[in-house]
Short mmCIF file of C-alpha atoms in Angstrom, two decimals:
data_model
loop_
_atom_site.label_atom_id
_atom_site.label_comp_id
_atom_site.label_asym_id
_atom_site.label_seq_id
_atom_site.Cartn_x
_atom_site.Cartn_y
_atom_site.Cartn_z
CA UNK A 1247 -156.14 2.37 -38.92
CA UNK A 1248 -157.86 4.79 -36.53
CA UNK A 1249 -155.49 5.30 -32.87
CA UNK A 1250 -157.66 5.55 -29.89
CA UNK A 1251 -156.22 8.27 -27.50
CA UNK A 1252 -156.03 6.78 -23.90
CA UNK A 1253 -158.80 8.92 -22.57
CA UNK A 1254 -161.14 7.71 -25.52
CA UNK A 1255 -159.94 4.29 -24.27
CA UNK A 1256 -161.01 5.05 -21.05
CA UNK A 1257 -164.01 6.47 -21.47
CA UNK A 1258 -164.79 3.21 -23.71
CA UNK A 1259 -164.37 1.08 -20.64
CA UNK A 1260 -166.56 2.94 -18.48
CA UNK A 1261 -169.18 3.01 -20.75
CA UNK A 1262 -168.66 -0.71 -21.39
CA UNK A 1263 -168.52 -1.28 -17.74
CA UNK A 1264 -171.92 0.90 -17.27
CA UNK A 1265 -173.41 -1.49 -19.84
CA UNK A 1266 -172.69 -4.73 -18.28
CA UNK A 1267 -174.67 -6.27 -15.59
CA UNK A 1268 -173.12 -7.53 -12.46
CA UNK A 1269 -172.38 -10.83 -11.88
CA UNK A 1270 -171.63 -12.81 -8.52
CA UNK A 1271 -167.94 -14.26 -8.70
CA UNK A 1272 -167.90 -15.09 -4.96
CA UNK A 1273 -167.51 -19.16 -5.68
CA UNK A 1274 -170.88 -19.58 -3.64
CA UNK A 1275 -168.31 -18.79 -0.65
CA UNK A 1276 -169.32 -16.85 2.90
CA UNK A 1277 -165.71 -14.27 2.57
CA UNK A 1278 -165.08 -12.57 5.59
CA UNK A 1279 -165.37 -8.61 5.99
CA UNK A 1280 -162.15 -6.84 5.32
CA UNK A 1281 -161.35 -5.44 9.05
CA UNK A 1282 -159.48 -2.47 8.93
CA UNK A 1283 -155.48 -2.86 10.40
CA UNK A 1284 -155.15 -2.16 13.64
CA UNK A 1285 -151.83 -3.45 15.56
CA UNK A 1286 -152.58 -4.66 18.74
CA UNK A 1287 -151.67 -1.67 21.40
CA UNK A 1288 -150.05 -2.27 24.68
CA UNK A 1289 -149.85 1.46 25.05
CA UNK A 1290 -149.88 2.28 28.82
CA UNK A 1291 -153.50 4.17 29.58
CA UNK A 1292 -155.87 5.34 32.51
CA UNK A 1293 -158.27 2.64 33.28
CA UNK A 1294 -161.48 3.53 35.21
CA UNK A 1295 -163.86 1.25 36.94
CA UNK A 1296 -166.59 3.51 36.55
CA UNK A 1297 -169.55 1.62 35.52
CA UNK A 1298 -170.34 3.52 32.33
CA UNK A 1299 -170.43 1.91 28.75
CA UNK A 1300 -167.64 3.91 27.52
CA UNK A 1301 -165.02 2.89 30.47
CA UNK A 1302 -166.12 -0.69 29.83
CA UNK A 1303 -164.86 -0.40 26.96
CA UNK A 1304 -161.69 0.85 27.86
CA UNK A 1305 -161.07 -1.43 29.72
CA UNK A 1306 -162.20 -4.39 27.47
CA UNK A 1307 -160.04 -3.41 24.50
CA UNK A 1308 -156.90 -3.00 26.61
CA UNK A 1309 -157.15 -6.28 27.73
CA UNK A 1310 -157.73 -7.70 24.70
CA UNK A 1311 -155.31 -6.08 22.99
CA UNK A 1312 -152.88 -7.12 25.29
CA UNK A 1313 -153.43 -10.56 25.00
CA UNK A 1314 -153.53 -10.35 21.33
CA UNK A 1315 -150.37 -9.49 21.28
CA UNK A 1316 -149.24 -12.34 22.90
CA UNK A 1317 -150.14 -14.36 20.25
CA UNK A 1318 -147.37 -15.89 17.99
CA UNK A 1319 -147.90 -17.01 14.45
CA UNK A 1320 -145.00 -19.71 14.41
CA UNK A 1321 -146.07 -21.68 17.15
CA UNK A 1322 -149.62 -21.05 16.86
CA UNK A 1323 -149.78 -20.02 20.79
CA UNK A 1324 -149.86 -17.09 23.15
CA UNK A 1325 -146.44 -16.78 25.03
CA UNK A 1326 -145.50 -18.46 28.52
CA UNK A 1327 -146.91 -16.08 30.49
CA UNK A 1328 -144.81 -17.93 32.93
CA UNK A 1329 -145.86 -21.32 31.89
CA UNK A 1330 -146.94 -23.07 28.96
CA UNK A 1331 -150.50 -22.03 27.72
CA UNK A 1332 -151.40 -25.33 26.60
CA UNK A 1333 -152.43 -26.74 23.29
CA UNK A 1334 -154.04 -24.27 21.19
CA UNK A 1335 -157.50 -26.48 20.47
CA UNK A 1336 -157.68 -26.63 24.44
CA UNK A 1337 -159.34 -25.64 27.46
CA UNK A 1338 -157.22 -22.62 28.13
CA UNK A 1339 -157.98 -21.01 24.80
CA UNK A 1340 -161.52 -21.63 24.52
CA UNK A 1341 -162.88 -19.08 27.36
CA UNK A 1342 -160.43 -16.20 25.71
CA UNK A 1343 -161.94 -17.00 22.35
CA UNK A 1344 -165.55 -17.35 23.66
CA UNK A 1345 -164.95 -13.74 25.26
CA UNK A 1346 -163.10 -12.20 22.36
CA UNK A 1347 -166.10 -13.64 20.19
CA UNK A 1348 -168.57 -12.01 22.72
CA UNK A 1349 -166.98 -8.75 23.33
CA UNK A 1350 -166.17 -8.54 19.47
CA UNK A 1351 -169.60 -9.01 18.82
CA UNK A 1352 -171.44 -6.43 21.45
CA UNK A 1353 -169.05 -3.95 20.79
CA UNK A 1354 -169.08 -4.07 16.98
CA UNK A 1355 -165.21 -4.28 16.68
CA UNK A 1356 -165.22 -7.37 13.81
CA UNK A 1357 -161.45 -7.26 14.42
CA UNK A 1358 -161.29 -9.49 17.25
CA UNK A 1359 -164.10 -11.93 15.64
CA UNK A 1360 -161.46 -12.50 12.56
CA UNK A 1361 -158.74 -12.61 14.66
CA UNK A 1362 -160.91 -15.48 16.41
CA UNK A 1363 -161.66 -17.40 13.24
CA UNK A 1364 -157.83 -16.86 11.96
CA UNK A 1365 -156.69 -18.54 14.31
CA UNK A 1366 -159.42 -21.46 14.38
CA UNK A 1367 -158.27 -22.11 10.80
CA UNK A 1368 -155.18 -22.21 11.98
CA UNK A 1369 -156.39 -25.20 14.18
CA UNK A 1370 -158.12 -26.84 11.55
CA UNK A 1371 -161.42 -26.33 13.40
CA UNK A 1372 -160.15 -29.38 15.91
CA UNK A 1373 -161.09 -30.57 19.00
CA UNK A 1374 -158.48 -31.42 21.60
CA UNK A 1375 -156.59 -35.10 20.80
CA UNK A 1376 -158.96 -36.66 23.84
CA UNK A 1377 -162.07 -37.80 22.74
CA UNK A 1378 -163.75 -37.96 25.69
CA UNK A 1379 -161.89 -35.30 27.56
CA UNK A 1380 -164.17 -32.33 29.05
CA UNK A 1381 -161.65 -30.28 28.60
CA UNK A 1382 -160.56 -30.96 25.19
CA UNK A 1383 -164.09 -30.51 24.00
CA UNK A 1384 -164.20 -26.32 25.66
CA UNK A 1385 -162.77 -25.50 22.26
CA UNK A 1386 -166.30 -26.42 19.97
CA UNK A 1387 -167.97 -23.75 21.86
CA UNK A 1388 -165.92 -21.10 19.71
CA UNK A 1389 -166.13 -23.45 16.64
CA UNK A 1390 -170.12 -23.65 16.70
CA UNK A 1391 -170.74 -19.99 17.61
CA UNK A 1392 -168.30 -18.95 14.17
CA UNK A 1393 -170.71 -22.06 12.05
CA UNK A 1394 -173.95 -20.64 13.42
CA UNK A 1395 -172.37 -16.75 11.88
CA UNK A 1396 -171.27 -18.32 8.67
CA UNK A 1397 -172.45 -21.68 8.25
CA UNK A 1398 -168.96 -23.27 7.02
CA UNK A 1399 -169.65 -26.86 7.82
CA UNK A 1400 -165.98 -27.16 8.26
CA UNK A 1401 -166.45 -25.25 11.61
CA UNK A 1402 -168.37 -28.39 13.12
CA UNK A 1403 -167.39 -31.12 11.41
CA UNK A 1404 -164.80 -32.49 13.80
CA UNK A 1405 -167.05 -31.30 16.97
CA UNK A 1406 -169.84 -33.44 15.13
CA UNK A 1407 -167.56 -36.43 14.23
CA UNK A 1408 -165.97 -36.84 18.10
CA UNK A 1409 -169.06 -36.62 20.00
CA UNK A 1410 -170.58 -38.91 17.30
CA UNK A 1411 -168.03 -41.25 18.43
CA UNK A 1412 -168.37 -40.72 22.17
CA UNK A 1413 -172.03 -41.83 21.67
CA UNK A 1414 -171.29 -44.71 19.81
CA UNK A 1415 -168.86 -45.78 23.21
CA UNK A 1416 -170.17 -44.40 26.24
CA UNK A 1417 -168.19 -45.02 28.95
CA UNK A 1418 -169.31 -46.16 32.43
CA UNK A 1419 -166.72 -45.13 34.82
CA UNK A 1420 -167.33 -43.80 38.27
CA UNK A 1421 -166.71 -40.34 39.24
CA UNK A 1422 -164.16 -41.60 41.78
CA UNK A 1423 -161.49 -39.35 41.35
CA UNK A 1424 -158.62 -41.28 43.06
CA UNK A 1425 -158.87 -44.42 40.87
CA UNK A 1426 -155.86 -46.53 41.25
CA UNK A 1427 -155.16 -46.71 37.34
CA UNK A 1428 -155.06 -43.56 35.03
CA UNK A 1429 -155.90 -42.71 31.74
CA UNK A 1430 -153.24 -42.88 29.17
CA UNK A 1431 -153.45 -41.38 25.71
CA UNK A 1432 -151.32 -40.51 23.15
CA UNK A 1433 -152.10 -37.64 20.87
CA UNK A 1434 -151.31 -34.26 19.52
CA UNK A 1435 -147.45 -35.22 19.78
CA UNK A 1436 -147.73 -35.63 23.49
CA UNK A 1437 -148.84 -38.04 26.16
CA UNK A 1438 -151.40 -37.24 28.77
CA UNK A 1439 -151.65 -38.75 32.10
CA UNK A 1440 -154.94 -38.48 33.19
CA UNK A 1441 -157.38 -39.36 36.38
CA UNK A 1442 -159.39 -42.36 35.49
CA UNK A 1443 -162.49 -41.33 35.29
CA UNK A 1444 -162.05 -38.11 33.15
CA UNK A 1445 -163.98 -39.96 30.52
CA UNK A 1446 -166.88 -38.85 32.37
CA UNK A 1447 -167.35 -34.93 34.02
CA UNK A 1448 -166.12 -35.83 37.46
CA UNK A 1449 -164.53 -32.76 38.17
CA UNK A 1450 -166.48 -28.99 38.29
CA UNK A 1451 -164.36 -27.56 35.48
CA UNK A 1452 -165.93 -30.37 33.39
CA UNK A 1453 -169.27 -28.32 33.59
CA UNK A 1454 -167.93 -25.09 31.37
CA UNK A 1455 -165.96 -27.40 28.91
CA UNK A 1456 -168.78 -30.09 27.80
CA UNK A 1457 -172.08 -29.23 27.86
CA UNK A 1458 -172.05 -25.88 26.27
CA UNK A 1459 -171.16 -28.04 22.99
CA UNK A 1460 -173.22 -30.42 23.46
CA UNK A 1461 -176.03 -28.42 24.14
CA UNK A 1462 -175.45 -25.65 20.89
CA UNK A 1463 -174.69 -29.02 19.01
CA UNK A 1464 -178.30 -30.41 19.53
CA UNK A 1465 -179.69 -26.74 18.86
CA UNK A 1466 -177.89 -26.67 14.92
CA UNK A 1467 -178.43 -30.00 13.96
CA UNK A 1468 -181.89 -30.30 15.36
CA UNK A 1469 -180.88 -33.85 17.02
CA UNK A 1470 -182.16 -34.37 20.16
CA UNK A 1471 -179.01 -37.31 21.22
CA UNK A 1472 -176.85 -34.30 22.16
CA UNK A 1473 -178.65 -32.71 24.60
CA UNK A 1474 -179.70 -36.20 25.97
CA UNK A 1475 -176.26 -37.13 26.33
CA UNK A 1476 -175.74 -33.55 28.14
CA UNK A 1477 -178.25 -33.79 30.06
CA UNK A 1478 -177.85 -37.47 31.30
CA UNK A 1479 -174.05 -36.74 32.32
CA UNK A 1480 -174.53 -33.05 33.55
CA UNK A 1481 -177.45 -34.27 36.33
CA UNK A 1482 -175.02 -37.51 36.50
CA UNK A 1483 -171.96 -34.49 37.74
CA UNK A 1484 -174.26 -32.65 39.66
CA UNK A 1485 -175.85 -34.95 41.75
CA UNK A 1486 -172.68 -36.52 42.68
CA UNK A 1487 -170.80 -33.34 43.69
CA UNK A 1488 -173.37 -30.57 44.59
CA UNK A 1489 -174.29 -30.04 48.04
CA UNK A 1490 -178.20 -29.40 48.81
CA UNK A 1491 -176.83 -27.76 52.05
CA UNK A 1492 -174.67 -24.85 50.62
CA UNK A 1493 -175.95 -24.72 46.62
CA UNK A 1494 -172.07 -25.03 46.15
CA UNK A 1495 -170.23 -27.92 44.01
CA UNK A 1496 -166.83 -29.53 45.96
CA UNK A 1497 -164.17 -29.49 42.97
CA UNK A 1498 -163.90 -33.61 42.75
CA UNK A 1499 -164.52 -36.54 45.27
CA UNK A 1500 -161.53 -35.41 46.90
CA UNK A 1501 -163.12 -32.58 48.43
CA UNK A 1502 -165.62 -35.07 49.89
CA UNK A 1503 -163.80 -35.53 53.53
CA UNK A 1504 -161.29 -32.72 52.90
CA UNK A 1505 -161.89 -29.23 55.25
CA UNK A 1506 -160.59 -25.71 55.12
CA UNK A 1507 -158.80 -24.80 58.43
CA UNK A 1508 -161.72 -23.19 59.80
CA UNK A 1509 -163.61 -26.42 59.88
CA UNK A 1510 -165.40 -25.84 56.58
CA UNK A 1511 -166.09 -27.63 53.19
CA UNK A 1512 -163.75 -26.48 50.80
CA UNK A 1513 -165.98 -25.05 47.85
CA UNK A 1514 -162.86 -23.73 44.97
CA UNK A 1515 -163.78 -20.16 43.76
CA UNK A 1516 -162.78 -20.90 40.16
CA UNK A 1517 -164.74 -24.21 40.18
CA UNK A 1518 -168.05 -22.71 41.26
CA UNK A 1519 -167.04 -19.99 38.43
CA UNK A 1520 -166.82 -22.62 35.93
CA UNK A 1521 -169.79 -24.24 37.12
CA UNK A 1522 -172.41 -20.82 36.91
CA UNK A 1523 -170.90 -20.23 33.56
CA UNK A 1524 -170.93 -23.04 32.52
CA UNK A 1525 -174.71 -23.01 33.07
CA UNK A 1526 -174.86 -19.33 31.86
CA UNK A 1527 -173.54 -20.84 28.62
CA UNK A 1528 -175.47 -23.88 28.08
CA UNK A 1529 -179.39 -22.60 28.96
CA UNK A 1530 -179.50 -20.32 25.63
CA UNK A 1531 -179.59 -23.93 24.02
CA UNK A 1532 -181.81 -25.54 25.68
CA UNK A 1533 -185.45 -25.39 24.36
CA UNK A 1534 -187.78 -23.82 26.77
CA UNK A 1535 -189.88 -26.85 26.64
CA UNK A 1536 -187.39 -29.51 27.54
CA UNK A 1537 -188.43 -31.32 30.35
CA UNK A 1538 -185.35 -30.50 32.89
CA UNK A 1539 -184.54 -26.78 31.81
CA UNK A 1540 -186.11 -25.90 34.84
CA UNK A 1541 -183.97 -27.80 36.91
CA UNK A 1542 -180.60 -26.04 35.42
CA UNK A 1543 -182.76 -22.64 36.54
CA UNK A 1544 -183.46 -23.61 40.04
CA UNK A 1545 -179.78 -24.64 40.13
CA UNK A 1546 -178.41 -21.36 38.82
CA UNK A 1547 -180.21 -19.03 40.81
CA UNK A 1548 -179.28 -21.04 44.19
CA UNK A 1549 -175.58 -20.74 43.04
CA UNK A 1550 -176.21 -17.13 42.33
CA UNK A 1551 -177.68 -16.59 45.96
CA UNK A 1552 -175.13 -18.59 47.35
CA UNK A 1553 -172.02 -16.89 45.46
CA UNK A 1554 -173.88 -13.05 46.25
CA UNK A 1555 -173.45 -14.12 49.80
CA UNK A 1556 -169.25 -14.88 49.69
CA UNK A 1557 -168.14 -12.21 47.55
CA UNK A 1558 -165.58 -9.88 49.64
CA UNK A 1559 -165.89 -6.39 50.87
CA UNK A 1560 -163.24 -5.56 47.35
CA UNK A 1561 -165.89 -6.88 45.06
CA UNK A 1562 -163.73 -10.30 44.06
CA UNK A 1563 -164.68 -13.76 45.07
CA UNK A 1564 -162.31 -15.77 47.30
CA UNK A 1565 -160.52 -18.62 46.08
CA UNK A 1566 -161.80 -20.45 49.00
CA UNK A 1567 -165.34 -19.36 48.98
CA UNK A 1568 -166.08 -20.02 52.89
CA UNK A 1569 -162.70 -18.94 54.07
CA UNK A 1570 -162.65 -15.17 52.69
CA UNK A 1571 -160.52 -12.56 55.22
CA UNK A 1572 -159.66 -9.42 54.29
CA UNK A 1573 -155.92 -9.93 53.77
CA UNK A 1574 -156.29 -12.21 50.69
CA UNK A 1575 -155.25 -11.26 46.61
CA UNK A 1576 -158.38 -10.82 44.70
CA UNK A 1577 -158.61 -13.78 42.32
CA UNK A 1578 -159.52 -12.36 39.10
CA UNK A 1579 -160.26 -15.49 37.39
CA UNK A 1580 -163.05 -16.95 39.39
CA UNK A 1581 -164.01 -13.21 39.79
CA UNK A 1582 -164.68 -12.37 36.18
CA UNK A 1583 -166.35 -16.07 35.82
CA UNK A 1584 -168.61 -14.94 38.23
CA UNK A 1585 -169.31 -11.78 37.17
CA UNK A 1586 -170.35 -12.78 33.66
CA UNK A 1587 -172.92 -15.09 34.67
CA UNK A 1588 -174.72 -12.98 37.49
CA UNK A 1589 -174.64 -10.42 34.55
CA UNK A 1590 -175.98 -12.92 32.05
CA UNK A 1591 -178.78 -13.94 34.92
CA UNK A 1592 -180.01 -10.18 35.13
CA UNK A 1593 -179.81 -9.51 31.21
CA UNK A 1594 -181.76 -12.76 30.77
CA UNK A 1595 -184.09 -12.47 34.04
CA UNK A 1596 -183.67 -15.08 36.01
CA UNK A 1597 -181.73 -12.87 38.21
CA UNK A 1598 -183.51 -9.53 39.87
CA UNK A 1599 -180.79 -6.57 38.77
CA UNK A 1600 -181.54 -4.67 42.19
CA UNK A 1601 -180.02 -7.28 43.98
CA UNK A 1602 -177.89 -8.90 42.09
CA UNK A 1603 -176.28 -5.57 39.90
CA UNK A 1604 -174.58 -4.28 43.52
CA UNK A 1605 -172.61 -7.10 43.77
CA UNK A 1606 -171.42 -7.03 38.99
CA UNK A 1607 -170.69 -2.74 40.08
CA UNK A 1608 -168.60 -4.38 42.79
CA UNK A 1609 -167.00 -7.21 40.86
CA UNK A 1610 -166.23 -5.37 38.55
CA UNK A 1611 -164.57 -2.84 40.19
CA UNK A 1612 -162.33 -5.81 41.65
CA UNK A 1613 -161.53 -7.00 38.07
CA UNK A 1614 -160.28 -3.78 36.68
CA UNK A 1615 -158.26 -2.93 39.76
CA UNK A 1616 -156.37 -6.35 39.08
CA UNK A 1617 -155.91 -5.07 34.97
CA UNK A 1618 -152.16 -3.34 34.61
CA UNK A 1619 -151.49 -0.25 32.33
CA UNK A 1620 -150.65 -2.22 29.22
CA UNK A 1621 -153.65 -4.47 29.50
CA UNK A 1622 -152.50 -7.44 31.17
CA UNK A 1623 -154.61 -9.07 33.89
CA UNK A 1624 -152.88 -9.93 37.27
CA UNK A 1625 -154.20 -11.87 40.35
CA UNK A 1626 -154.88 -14.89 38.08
CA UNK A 1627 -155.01 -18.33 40.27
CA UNK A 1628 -152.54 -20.37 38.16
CA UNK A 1629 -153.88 -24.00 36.39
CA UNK A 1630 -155.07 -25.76 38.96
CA UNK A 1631 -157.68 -28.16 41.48
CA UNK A 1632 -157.65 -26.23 44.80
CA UNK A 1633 -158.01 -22.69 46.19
CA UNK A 1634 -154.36 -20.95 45.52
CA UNK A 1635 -153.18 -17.17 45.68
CA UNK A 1636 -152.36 -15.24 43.07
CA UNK A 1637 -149.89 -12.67 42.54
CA UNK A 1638 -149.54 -8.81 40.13
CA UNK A 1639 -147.83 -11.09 37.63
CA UNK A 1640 -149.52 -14.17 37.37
CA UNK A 1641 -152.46 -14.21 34.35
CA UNK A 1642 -153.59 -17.20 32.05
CA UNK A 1643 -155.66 -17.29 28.78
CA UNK A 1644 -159.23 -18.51 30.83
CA UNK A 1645 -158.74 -15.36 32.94
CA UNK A 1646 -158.37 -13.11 30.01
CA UNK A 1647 -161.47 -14.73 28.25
CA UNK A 1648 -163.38 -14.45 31.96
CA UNK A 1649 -162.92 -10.63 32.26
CA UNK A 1650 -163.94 -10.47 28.22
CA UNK A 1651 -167.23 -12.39 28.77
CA UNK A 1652 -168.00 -10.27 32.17
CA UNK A 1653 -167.58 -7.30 30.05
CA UNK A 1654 -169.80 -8.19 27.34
CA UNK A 1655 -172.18 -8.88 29.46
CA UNK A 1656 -171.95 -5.88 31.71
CA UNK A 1657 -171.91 -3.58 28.01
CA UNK A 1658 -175.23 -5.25 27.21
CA UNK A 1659 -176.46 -4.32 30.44
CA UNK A 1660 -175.49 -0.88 30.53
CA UNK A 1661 -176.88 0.18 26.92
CA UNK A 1662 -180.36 -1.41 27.65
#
């Protein structure tokens, strides 16, 4: 019997291995790339505002390091913060994922991409528990950007299957915000008390929640009832609560009689935020030939003229866009919504950079002045419906995911 040596062994294997032809073991799978460990840092360091790729982002990766952090595996969310961040398939989550997706993406960091999509798994790729709920469908928008990178159709099955189901019962409700009766649902291990008509977008929020999703849905599936639906509801939203007068949107029907104590209609900062990006997010998915893009054009480059005219001498926007003084907080939420889109506007050209790129140098300069040490963004207007202050302390998730966006935006802009 002849005894192979280990090194003849060896060597036997490698030739063995050089003689064999490769063969594809994946399971027909999409795996993910294996991202390199990095532990979040909340390391103290020098921020600059200067408006320079590089100090971008600085600034960027701080922030989202920071809020990565925050993020416990256990209970699946981000701690208090000061209050409870909400369910993790919600509204609050969806802009920081949308901007960690974004900023991921421009930067070519894949770490915070698979930190996105770890913790969609995590949420089974659900919507919120509300099936008709604006707010509970903000969520999809992370969902369908990760299915249009992978194409798992896991990632849009339950976006698919709820607004399937929404179409099959349309509701009719006004967009009377003080209805008499609420809306009361039970889901998700909790009960929600809701304004009546919050089966339908009666409130500006509503416009950075929905029709992103239904929009991108339309676009992947190549079925037109999507953007129909959008489109029907969105013009439905708008005409009800825009005014022709200030190309601003009042918050709700409440804001119909009420007036800011100079006299004026009381147009929220945030709420125009959520309405430009909003738009910002759904045009990329409308086709150029649809009949009304041109309309959600006009609309976002009045709002954009509009908005350039109330941003304060600091850069930020007010949270009470006709009643800015020079004593106020910046708000860094409705800020960095802001931001993002007027940056989006000049990348895509609808907005002309030597007017409009003053005013994202100035913004920005606002947002990282309101970004602590560690990474954590203050001056963040607390969950809300009406213009509030903000304090050093106070951040949220959507203000996180607001500065995240602006900067992606603002990166793309500066390495044209």
């Amino acid at each position: 019997m002849i005894r192979k040596t280990l090194p003849a062994l060896l060597l036997g294997a490698l030739s063995y291995g050089c003689a064999t032809a490769e063969v594809d073991q994946s399971q027909g799978l999409s795996w993910p790339e294996l991202v390199e460990y990095q532990k979040p840092g909340t390391a103290e360091v020098e921020l600059s505002a200067q408006f320079a790729a590089q100090e971008v982002k600085r600034v960027a990766n701080q922030v989202a390091d920071w809020q990565l952090d925050q993020y416990d595996i256990r209970s699946n969310k981000m701690r208090p913060e000061g209050r409870a961040s909400g369910l993790p398939q919600g509204w609050m989550y969806a802009p920081l994922h949308s901007g960690l997706l974004a900023w991921g993406d421009v930067s070519s960091q894949p770490g915070y991409g698979q930190a996105v999509r770890n913790i969609a798994a995590v949420n089974q790729w659900r919507l919120g528990p509300r099936r008709y709920h604006a707010d509970d469908h903000a969520i999809g928008q992370v969902y369908l950007d990760m299915y249009e990178k992978y194409q798992d159709p896991v990632m849009k099955q339950n976006v698919e299957a709820v607004f399937d189901w929404v179409l099959a019962h349309p509701s009719d409700r006004d967009l009377e915000f003080e209805h008499p009766e609420k809306e009361v649902i039970h889901g998700a291990n909790r009960k929600y008390t809701d304004p009546w008509c919050t089966q339908r977008w009666c409130w500006a929020d509503a416009i950075f929640m929905a029709p992103p999703v239904w929009a991108q849905l339309s676009e992947i599936t190549g079925n037109a009832k999507y953007l129909e639906f959008m489109n029907r509801e969105f013009w439905v939203t708008t005409d009800y609560l825009y005014s022709d007068d200030d190309h601003l949107f009042l918050r709700d029907s409440r804001y119909f009689t009420r007036k800011a104590d100079n006299g004026k209609p009381i147009y929220w900062g945030r709420g125009n935020g959520w309405i430009l990006a909003g738009i910002a997010r759904t045009l990329p998915h409308i086709p150029e030939d649809f009949s009304d893009r041109e309309k959600y054009v006009d609309i976002f480059k009045q709002m954009s003229q509009s908005l350039l005219q109330a941003q304060k001498s600091d850069g930020s926007w007010p949270a009470s866009l006709l009643e800015a003084h020079d004593g106020q907080n910046p708000e860094s939420s409705a800020t960095g919504l802001i931001v993002f889109a007027l940056t989006w506007g000049i990348n895509h050209g609808l907005l002309p950079a030597d007017e409009y790129r003053p005013a994202v140098e100035r913004g920005w300069t606002s947002l990282v002045s309101t970004v602590q040490p560690n990474g954590k963004l203050g001056y963040v207007q607390q969950v809300g419906f009406a213009p509030e202050s903000a304090t050093a302390d106070d951040t949220q998730l959507y203000g996180t995911g607001a500065l995240l966006l602006a900067a992606a935006e603002i990166y793309q802009l500066l390495n044209k």
